Structure formats: structure tokens, C-alpha cells
XYZ file of C-alpha atoms in Angstrom:
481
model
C 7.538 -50.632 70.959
C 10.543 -50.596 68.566
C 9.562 -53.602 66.662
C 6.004 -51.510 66.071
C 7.788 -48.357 64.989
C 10.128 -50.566 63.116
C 6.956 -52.406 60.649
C 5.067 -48.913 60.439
C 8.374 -47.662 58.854
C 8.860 -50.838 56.366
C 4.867 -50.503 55.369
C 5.313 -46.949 54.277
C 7.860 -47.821 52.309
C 6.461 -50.244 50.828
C 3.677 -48.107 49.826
C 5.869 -45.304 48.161
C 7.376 -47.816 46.493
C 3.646 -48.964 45.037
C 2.762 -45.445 44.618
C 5.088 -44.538 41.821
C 4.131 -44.161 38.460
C 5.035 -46.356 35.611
C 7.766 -48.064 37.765
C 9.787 -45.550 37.574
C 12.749 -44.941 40.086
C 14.930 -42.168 40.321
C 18.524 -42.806 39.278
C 20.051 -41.829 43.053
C 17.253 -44.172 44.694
C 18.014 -46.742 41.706
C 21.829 -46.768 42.715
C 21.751 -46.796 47.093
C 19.119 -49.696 46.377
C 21.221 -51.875 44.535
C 24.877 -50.460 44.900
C 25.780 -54.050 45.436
C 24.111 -55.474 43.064
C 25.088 -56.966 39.322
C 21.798 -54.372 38.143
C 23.882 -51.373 39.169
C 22.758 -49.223 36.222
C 23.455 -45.632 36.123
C 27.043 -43.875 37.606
C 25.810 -40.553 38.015
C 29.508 -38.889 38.357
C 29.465 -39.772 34.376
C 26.278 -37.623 33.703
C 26.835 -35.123 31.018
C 24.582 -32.491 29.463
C 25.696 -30.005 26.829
C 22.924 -27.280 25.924
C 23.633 -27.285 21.826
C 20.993 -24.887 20.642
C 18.152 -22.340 22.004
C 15.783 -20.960 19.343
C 12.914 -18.796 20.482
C 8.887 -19.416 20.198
C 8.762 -20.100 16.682
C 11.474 -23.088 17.191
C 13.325 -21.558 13.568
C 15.004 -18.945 14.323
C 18.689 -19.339 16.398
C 19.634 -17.353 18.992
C 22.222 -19.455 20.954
C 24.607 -21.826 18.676
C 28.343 -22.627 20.007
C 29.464 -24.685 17.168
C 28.502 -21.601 15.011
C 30.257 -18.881 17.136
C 26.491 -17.211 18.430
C 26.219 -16.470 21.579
C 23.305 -13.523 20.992
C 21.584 -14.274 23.789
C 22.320 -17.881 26.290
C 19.433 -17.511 27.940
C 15.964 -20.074 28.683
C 12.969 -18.374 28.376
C 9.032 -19.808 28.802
C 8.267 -21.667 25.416
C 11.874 -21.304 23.642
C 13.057 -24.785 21.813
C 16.210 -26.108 23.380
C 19.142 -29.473 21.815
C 20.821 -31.108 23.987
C 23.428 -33.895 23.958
C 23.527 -36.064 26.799
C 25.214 -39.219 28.212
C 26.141 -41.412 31.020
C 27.172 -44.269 31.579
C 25.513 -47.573 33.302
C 24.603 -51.299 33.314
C 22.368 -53.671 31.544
C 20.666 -50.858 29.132
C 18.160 -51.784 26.646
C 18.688 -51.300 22.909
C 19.324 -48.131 21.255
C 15.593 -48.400 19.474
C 14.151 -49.297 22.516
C 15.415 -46.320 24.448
C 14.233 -43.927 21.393
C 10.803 -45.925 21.345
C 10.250 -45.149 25.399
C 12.055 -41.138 25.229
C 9.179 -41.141 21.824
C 5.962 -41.992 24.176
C 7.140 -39.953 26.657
C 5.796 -36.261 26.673
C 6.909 -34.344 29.964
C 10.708 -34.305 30.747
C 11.293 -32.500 34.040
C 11.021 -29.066 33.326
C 10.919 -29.701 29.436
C 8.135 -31.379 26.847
C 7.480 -32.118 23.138
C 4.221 -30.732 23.384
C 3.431 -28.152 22.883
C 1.066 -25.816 25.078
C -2.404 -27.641 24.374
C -0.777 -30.865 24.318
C -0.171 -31.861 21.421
C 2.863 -32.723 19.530
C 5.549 -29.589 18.641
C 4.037 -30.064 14.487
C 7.108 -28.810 12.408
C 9.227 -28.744 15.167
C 8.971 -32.362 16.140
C 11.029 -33.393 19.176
C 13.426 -36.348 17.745
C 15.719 -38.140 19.691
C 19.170 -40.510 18.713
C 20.792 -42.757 21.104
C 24.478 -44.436 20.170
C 25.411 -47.114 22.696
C 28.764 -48.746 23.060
C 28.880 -51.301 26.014
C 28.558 -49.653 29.378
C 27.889 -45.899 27.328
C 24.928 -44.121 26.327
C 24.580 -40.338 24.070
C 21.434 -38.971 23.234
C 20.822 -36.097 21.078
C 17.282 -34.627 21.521
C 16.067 -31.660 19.225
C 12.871 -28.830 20.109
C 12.848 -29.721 23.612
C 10.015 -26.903 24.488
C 10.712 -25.579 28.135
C 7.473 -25.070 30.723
C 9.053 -22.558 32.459
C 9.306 -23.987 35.839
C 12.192 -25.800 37.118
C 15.919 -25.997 35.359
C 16.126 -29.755 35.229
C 15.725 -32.622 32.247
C 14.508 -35.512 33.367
C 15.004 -38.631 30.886
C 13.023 -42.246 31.319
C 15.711 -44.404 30.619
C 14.775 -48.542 29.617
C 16.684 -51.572 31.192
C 16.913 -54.896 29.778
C 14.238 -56.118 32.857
C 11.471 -53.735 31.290
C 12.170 -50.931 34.468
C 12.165 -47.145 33.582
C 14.824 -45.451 35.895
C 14.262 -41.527 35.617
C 17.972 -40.129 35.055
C 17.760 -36.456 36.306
C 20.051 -33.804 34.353
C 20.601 -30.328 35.930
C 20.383 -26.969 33.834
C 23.341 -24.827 34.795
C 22.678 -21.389 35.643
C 24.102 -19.732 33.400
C 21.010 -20.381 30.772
C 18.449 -18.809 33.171
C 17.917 -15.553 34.381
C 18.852 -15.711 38.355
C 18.574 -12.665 40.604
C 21.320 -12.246 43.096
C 21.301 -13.925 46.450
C 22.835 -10.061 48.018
C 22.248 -7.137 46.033
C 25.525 -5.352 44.678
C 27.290 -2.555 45.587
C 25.259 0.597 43.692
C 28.341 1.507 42.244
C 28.693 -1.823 40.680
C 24.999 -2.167 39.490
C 24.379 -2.788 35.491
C 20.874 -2.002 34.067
C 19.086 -4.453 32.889
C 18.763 -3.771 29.120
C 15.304 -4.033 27.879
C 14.133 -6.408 25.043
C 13.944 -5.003 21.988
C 10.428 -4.111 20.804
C 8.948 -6.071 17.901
C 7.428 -3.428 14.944
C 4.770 -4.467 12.428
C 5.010 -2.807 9.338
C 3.087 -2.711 6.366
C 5.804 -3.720 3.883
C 3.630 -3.131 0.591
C 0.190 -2.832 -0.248
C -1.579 -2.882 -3.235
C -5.218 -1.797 -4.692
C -5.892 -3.647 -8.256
C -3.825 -3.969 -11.664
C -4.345 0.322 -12.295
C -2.364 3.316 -10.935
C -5.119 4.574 -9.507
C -8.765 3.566 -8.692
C -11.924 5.433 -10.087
C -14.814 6.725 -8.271
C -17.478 4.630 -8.155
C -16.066 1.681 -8.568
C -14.774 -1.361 -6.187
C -11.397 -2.800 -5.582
C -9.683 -5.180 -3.494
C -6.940 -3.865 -0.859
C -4.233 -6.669 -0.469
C -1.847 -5.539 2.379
C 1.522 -7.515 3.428
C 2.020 -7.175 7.591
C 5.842 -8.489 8.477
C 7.378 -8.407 12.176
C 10.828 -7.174 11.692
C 12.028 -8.863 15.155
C 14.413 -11.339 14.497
C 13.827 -13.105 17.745
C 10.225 -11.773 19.367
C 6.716 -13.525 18.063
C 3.455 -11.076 18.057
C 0.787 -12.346 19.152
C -3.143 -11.425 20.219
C -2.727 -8.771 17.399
C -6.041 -6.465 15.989
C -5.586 -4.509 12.981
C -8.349 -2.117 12.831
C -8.729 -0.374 9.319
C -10.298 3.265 9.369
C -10.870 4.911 5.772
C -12.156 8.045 4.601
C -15.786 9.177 3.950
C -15.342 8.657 0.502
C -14.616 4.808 0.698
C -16.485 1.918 2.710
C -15.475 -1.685 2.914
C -17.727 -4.039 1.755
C -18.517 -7.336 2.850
C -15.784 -7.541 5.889
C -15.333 -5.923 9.319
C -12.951 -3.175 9.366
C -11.119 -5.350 12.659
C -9.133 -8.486 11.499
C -7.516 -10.631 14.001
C -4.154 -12.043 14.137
C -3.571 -15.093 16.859
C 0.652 -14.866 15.797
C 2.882 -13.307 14.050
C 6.337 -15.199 13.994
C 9.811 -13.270 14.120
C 9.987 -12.162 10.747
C 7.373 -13.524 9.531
C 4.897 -12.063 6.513
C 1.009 -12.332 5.867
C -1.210 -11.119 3.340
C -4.727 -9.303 4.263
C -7.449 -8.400 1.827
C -10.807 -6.506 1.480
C -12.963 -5.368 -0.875
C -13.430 -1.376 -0.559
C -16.061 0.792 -2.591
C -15.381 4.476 -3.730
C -18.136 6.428 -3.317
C -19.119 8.735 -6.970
C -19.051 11.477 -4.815
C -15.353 11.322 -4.141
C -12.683 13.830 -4.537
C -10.332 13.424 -7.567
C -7.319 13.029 -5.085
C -5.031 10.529 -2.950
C -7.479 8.986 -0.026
C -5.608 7.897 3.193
C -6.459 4.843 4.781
C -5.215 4.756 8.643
C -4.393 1.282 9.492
C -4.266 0.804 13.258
C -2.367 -2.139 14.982
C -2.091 -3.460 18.851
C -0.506 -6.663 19.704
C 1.146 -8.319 22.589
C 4.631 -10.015 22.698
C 6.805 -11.483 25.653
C 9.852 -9.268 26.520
C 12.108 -9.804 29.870
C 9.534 -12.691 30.950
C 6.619 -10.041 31.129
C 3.782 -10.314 28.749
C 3.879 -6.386 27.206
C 1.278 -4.509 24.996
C 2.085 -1.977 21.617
C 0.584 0.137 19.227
C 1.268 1.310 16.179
C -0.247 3.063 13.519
C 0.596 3.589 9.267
C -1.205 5.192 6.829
C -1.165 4.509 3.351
C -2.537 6.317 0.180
C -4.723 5.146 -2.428
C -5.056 8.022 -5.764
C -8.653 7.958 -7.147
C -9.838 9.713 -10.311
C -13.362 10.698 -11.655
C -14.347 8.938 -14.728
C -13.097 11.247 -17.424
C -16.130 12.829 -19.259
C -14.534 15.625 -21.160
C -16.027 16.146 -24.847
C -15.110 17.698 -27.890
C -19.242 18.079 -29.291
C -18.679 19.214 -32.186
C -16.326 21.648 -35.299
C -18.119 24.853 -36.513
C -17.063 24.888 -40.323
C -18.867 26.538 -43.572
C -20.060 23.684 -46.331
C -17.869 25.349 -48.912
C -15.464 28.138 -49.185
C -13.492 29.884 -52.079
C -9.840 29.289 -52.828
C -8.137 32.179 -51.695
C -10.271 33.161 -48.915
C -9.500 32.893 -45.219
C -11.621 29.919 -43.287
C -12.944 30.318 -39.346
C -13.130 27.118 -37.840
C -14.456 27.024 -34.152
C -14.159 24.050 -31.909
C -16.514 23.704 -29.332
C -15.766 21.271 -25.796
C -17.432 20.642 -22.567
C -16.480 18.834 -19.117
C -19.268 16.635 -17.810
C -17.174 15.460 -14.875
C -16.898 15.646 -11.604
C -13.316 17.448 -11.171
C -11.525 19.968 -13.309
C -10.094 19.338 -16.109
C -6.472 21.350 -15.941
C -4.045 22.920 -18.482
C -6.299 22.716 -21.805
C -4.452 23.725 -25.045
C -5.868 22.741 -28.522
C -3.796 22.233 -31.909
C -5.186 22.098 -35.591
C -3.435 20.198 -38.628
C -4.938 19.221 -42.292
C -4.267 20.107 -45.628
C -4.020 24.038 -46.063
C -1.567 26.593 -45.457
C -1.221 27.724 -42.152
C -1.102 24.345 -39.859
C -0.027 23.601 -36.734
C -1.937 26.843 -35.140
C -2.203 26.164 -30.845
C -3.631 27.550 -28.448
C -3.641 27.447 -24.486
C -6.866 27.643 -23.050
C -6.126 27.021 -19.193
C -8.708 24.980 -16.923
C -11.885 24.106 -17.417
C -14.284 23.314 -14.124
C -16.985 20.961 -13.764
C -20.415 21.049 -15.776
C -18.790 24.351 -17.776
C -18.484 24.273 -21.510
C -15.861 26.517 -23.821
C -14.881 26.974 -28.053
C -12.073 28.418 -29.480
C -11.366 29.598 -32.860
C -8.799 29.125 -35.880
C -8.126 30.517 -39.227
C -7.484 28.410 -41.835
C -5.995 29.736 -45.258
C -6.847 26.720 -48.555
C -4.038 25.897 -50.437
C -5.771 23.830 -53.181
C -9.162 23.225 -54.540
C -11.026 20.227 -53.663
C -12.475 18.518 -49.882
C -9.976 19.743 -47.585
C -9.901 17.782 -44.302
C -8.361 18.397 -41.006
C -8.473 17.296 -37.586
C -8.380 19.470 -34.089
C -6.518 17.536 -31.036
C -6.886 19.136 -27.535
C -4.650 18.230 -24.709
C -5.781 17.874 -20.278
C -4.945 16.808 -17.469
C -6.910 15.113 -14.921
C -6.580 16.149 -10.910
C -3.705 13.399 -10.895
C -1.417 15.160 -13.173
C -2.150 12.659 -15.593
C -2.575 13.523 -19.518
C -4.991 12.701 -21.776
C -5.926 14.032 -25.288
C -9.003 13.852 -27.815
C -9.483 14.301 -31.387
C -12.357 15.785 -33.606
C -11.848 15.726 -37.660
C -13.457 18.434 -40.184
C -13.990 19.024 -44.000
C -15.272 21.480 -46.240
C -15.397 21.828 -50.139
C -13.121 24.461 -51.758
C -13.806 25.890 -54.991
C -12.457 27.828 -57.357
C -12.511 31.753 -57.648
C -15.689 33.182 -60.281
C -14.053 35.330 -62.662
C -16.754 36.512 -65.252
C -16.255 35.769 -69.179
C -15.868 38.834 -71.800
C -18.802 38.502 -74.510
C -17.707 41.035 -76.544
C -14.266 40.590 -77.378
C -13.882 43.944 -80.277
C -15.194 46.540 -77.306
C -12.585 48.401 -75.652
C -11.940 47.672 -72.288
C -10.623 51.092 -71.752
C -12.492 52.447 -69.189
C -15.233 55.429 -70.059
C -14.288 58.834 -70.855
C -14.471 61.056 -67.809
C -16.760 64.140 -68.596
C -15.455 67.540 -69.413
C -15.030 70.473 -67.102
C -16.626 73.427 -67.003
C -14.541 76.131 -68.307
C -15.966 78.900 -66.229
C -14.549 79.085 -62.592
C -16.621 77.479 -59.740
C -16.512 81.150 -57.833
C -18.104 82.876 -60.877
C -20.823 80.203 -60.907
C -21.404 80.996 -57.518
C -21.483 84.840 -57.493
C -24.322 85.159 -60.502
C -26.335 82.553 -58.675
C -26.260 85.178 -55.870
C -26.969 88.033 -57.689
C -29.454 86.595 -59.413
C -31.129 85.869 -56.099
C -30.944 89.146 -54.331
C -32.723 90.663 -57.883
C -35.188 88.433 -57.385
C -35.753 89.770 -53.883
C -35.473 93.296 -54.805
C -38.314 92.747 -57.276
C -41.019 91.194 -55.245
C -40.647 93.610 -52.476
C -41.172 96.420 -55.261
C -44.214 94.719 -56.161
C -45.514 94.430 -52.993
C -44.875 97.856 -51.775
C -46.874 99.140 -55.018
C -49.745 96.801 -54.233
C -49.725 98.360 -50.572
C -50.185 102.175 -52.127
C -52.943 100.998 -54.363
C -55.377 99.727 -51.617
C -54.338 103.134 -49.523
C -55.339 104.777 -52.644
C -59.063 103.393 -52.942
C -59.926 104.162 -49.460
């Protein structure tokens, strides 16, 4: 019965021994297998490992460094890049190149790889390895060593002269890991946990074409910059949802863009072509830009939002006239000249703070005039008085001054002329007559009341006598009957 329990025991070893991958053996089976042995490879008291680096995600940016003095934050999280320097020593190694050849092919490492997580090679953050060797002695330095996130133990395939791989197992210390206690502490004891910081994206700048502003109707491309400002956190999953106004519509794109990662501090550009309706209002448009992503923070996988607006100034196409200058052909030297200026606004928003100036050649330049604002579709004129100050064309030129909605100025010209001549003064054809003027006629000598009085008296004589004549008539007739 023994010697049956005895060969079932040998045969199972035999076939662990079979079942092994690769013919690999692990370094404490290697050594109470052959401690006797002239192939006695690997003395495990000499094992080393030295944690030199930890970056995070993005395998750039430093957040554990001794030989630099950081210590920001010691810790091994999922996915963070990891140096090491490692040695031991042992018996009949292979070759330095050898070694780096095998620790090359190899891809898992215990609780670490050099791929990355689809399996394939860390890019730009290649995992490189160097081996020095001096008899009995082997260092390795091995850089962007990605942690799984399971375990807290390297594992390196080490080569021997006879072609065997013997796995030489490295522990993690604890300190690198975040461990919960085995008994919770006294309350009075207890430290809060403090929280990762949370990564912001910001729109660091923005622009919308080569202008200061954009004009209605027309189309422009808006190039926006995101940037995480974490220092140590990646974004990732993020969707940037752009809502604008009712007076703009992007064209050709979705108003979602997607964002698989955004590094710590990283920056990336975003475009899109956007139309302004004619329709819209002379002012600054908002466009709300809306943002949720996803980072890792305390080993949980956490959601944010944020939201920016930004401004874009548009302008109506500027269709103010001056239509024409209200002048006479010719005038006389001398004389006073109206000149009226006449002006309309054919666009779509107001047209503020109008004042008009005339200058030329005559007397009284540099006459202004504030005429206020001027709304859409309305027309105006205003006048001037000009005064000649030689004969001849005289030309001139009336400038009036705006401002659009955006405060900005602009200013028009229209010119004028008109033919002055010289004053008519009439020739004198008869040079030996006086020019004295004629001889006022003489007054009556007799006194305006006398004049008066026998003009009455002659009247009421004149009255007297007809009645007499009547009354006679009167007695006749009464006579003949």
C-alpha cells in the first residue's frame, strides 16, 4: 500500500513538472531542487528591488522621483508606468544580451506588462530593459513597466547558460499601494481620506476667422483649444456638445464631438463651420459649450460636467448712404449758399451717433452738426450755409461720421461744386447827366386843414341846394292839382 501511494505521488509530480509553461521554474523551487548542485543559480537573500519612478496614465508626467526629491504621491495605481532597478545574485547566467533578448519577448511580468491594455506594445512609452553582469551579479533597469492592477509582485524570466527560464519573483512593498487596515483605528485617531483632485477642461482660447467680428450672413469657422489643467489625472470618454443661438447653425458637423482622452495637461484643437443667419441681431451671440467626461480618482472610475460659454460679436453689413448734395448750378459772389445733404440707412440695425462736417473753398468751413441715430429703412438731410470767397467752381466735400451696434466707427464722404460769378452792376450810358437824384415836388402852401374845411363846405352847399330844388318841384305838382 505505501509503495502505491508512494508512485501516485512521484507521477503527479512528474506531471506538474510537464505542465509548466515555457520551462519555467520558480526561483524557490529552482533552489530546494538543486541546493546541492554546481547549477545553484539564484540566492534569493540577495534579491533587491528599488521602485525608481511612478508616472501616471499618460507614462510623461512624474509623480514619484527620489533622486529628484518628489515624493507627491508614492502610490501604484491601475495603468500608472513604474522603473525599477533590480538585482541578485546567482550561478551560470546567460549573457547580458541574452537576458535583455528573453525580458524583450516577454510581455506579462507578475502583476506588471509592456503592453498596454489591448495588447500591444506601450508605443512612446516603450518598456526597455539594461542588464550589467559582473561574475556571480546581475542589475537590471526596466523603464514603463505598466501595472494590471492585481497583485504587488514583479516577476522576471531570467536565462541560464543551459537554455532554462527560472522565474525570479520580486515583492512590491506596501508602502506603494493603497492597503486598508487589518483593525480599524481608534475614532479619535482616524485621518480622512483626502479626495483626488478633480481634473477641469477649459476652453483656453477660441477663435472665429482673421476679423473682430463676423457679419450676418456669412460663414466662419470656430477653432476652439480644450486643455486639462490636471497635472496628474487623464480625461477620458469625454462629449462636448455645442449649443448656439437661433441666429447661428453649424454646418456640415454634429453639434456632439467625441473625445476618447485627454492627457494631464494636455491641449487639442476643435473646429466647425457655423453660418449666421441675415436675420441676426447686430450684437455678441453666446455659444454654450457643454462638456462631460470621466477620469479615475481614488481607484473609482468618476463622472463631471462642466459648462463655458463664449461670445462671438456679429455686425450687419453696413448699408448706410450718403444719395446725394442739394446745391444750385451757379450762385453770385457775395451771396449766402444752402447746401443740403441728404442720407439713408438700408440696414438691418441702427446706425448710432450721426454728426456731419462740411469743408471746401469758401468762407465759413468746418460747419458740424450732430444729428443723433438713425434706425433701420429711415432716411434724413441736413442743411449748411456756405458764404463764396472767390469767383470761379468752388468745390467742397461733406463727411458724416456712425457707429455701428458694436461701437465701432465708420465715416463716408460726398463732394459738391457750383459756379460762382461775379456781381451785375449796370453801366452808365450817359456820362454828362446828373446823377443827382430828381427834384422832389413842391408843397402846397395852403394848410392841409384849410383844404379840408372848403371841401366840406362846399359839400354841405351842394346839399342845401338840391333839397331846395326838390322841395320847389314838390309845391309845383301840389299846385296843378
Amino acid at each position: 500500500m505505501k509503495k502505491r501511494v508512494f508512485s501516485m505521488m512521484i507521477c503527479f509530480a512528474l506531471m506538474f513538472t510537464l505542465l509548466l509553461p515555457n520551462s519555467v521554474v520558480d526561483a524557490k523551487a529552482k533552489n530546494s531542487e538543486n541546493d546541492n548542485s554546481a547549477n545553484s543559480t539564484i540566492g534569493m537573500s540577495n534579491v533587491r528591488l528599488d521602485v525608481t519612478k511612478i508616472k501616471t496614465t499618460n507614462g510623461t508626467t512624474v509623480v514619484y522621483d527620489p533622486a529628484n526629491g518628489l515624493y507627491r504621491s508614492p502610490k501604484i495605481f491601475s495603468g500608472y508606468y513604474v522603473d525599477f532597478e533590480v538585482s541578485f545574485s546567482g550561478k551560470n547566467l546567460a549573457s547580458s544580451s541574452d537576458i535583455e533578448n528573453k525580458l524583450m519577448a516577454a510581455k506579462y511580468f507578475g502583476s506588471f506588462n509592456s503592453v498596454d491594455n489591448s495588447n500591444r506594445p506601450n508605443a512612446d512609452k516603450q518598456t526597455d530593459f539594461y542588464v550589467t553582469k559582473a561574475g556571480e551579479y546581475a542589475s537590471i533597469t526596466i523603464k514603463n513597466m505598466r501595472y494590471s492592477g492585481v497583485g504587488k509582485e514583479l516577476v522576471l524570466p531570467i536565462l541560464q547558460d543551459d537554455g532554462t527560464l527560472i522565474s525570479v519573483p520580486f515583492s512590491i512593498p506596501e508602502e506603494f499601494f493603497k492597503v486598508e487596515p487589518s483593525t480599524p483605528p481608534k475614532p479619535e485617531l482616524e485621518k480622512p481620506e483626502i479626495a483626488v483632485e478633480t481634473p477641469y477642461v477649459i476652453i483656453s482660447g477660441y477663435t472665429y476667422g482673421n476679423e473682430e467680428n463676423v457679419t450676418a450672413g456669412d460663414k466662419f469657422t470656430l477653432n476652439l483649444q480644450l486643455r486639462n489643467t490636471s497635472q496628474n489625472i487623464d480625461v477620458t470618454n469625454m462629449i462636448l456638445t455645442i449649443e448656439t443661438p437661433d441666429s447661428m447653425i453649424l454646418t456640415n458637423s454634429s453639434n456632439t464631438i467625441h473625445i476618447p482622452l485627454l492627457q494631464a495637461n494636455e491641449a487639442i484643437s476643435k473646429s466647425m463651420k457655423v453660418s449666421v443667419k441675415p436675420s441676426s441681431e447686430a450684437e455678441s451671440q453666446k455659444i454654450t459649450l457643454k462638456m462631460n467626461y470621466q477620469y479615475i480618482g481614488n481607484n473609482e472610475r468618476k463622472s463631471f460636467d462642466r459648462v463655458e460659454v463664449i461670445t462671438v460679436p456679429v455686425t450687419q453689413l453696413d448699408r448706410f448712404e450718403l444719395t446725394s448734395v442739394e446745391i444750385p448750378e451757379k450762385s453770385v459772389d457775395g451771396e449766402e449758399i444752402l447746401v443740403t445733404v441728404n442720407y439713408v440707412n438700408k440696414g438691418r440695425s441702427q446706425a448710432f451717433n450721426l454728426s456731419a462736417e462740411i469743408q471746401g473753398e469758401f468762407a465759413n468751413p468746418g460747419q458740424k452738426k450732430n444729428l443723433g441715430n438713425l434706425a433701420s429703412g429711415a432716411t434724413g438731410s441736413t442743411d449748411f450755409y456756405i458764404r463764396p470767397s472767390k469767383t470761379g467752381v468752388l468745390s467742397g466735400e461733406i463727411v458724416m461720421v456712425y457707429e455701428d451696434t458694436n461701437a465701432v466707427e465708420h465715416e463716408q464722404k460726398i463732394q459738391f461744386n457750383t459756379n460762382i460769378e461775379e456781381k451785375f452792376v449796370p453801366e452808365n450810358k450817359f456820362p454828362n447827366m446828373p446823377t443827382d437824384p430828381m427834384p422832389e415836388p413842391k408843397k402846397s402852401k395852403w394848410p392841409i386843414y384849410l383844404m379840408v374845411g372848403g371841401a366840406v363846405l362846399v359839400l354841405v352847399v351842394v346839399i342845401v341846394v338840391v333839397k331846395k330844388i326838390r322841395q320847389k318841384r314838390r309845391e309845383e305838382e301840389d299846385a296843378d292839382l
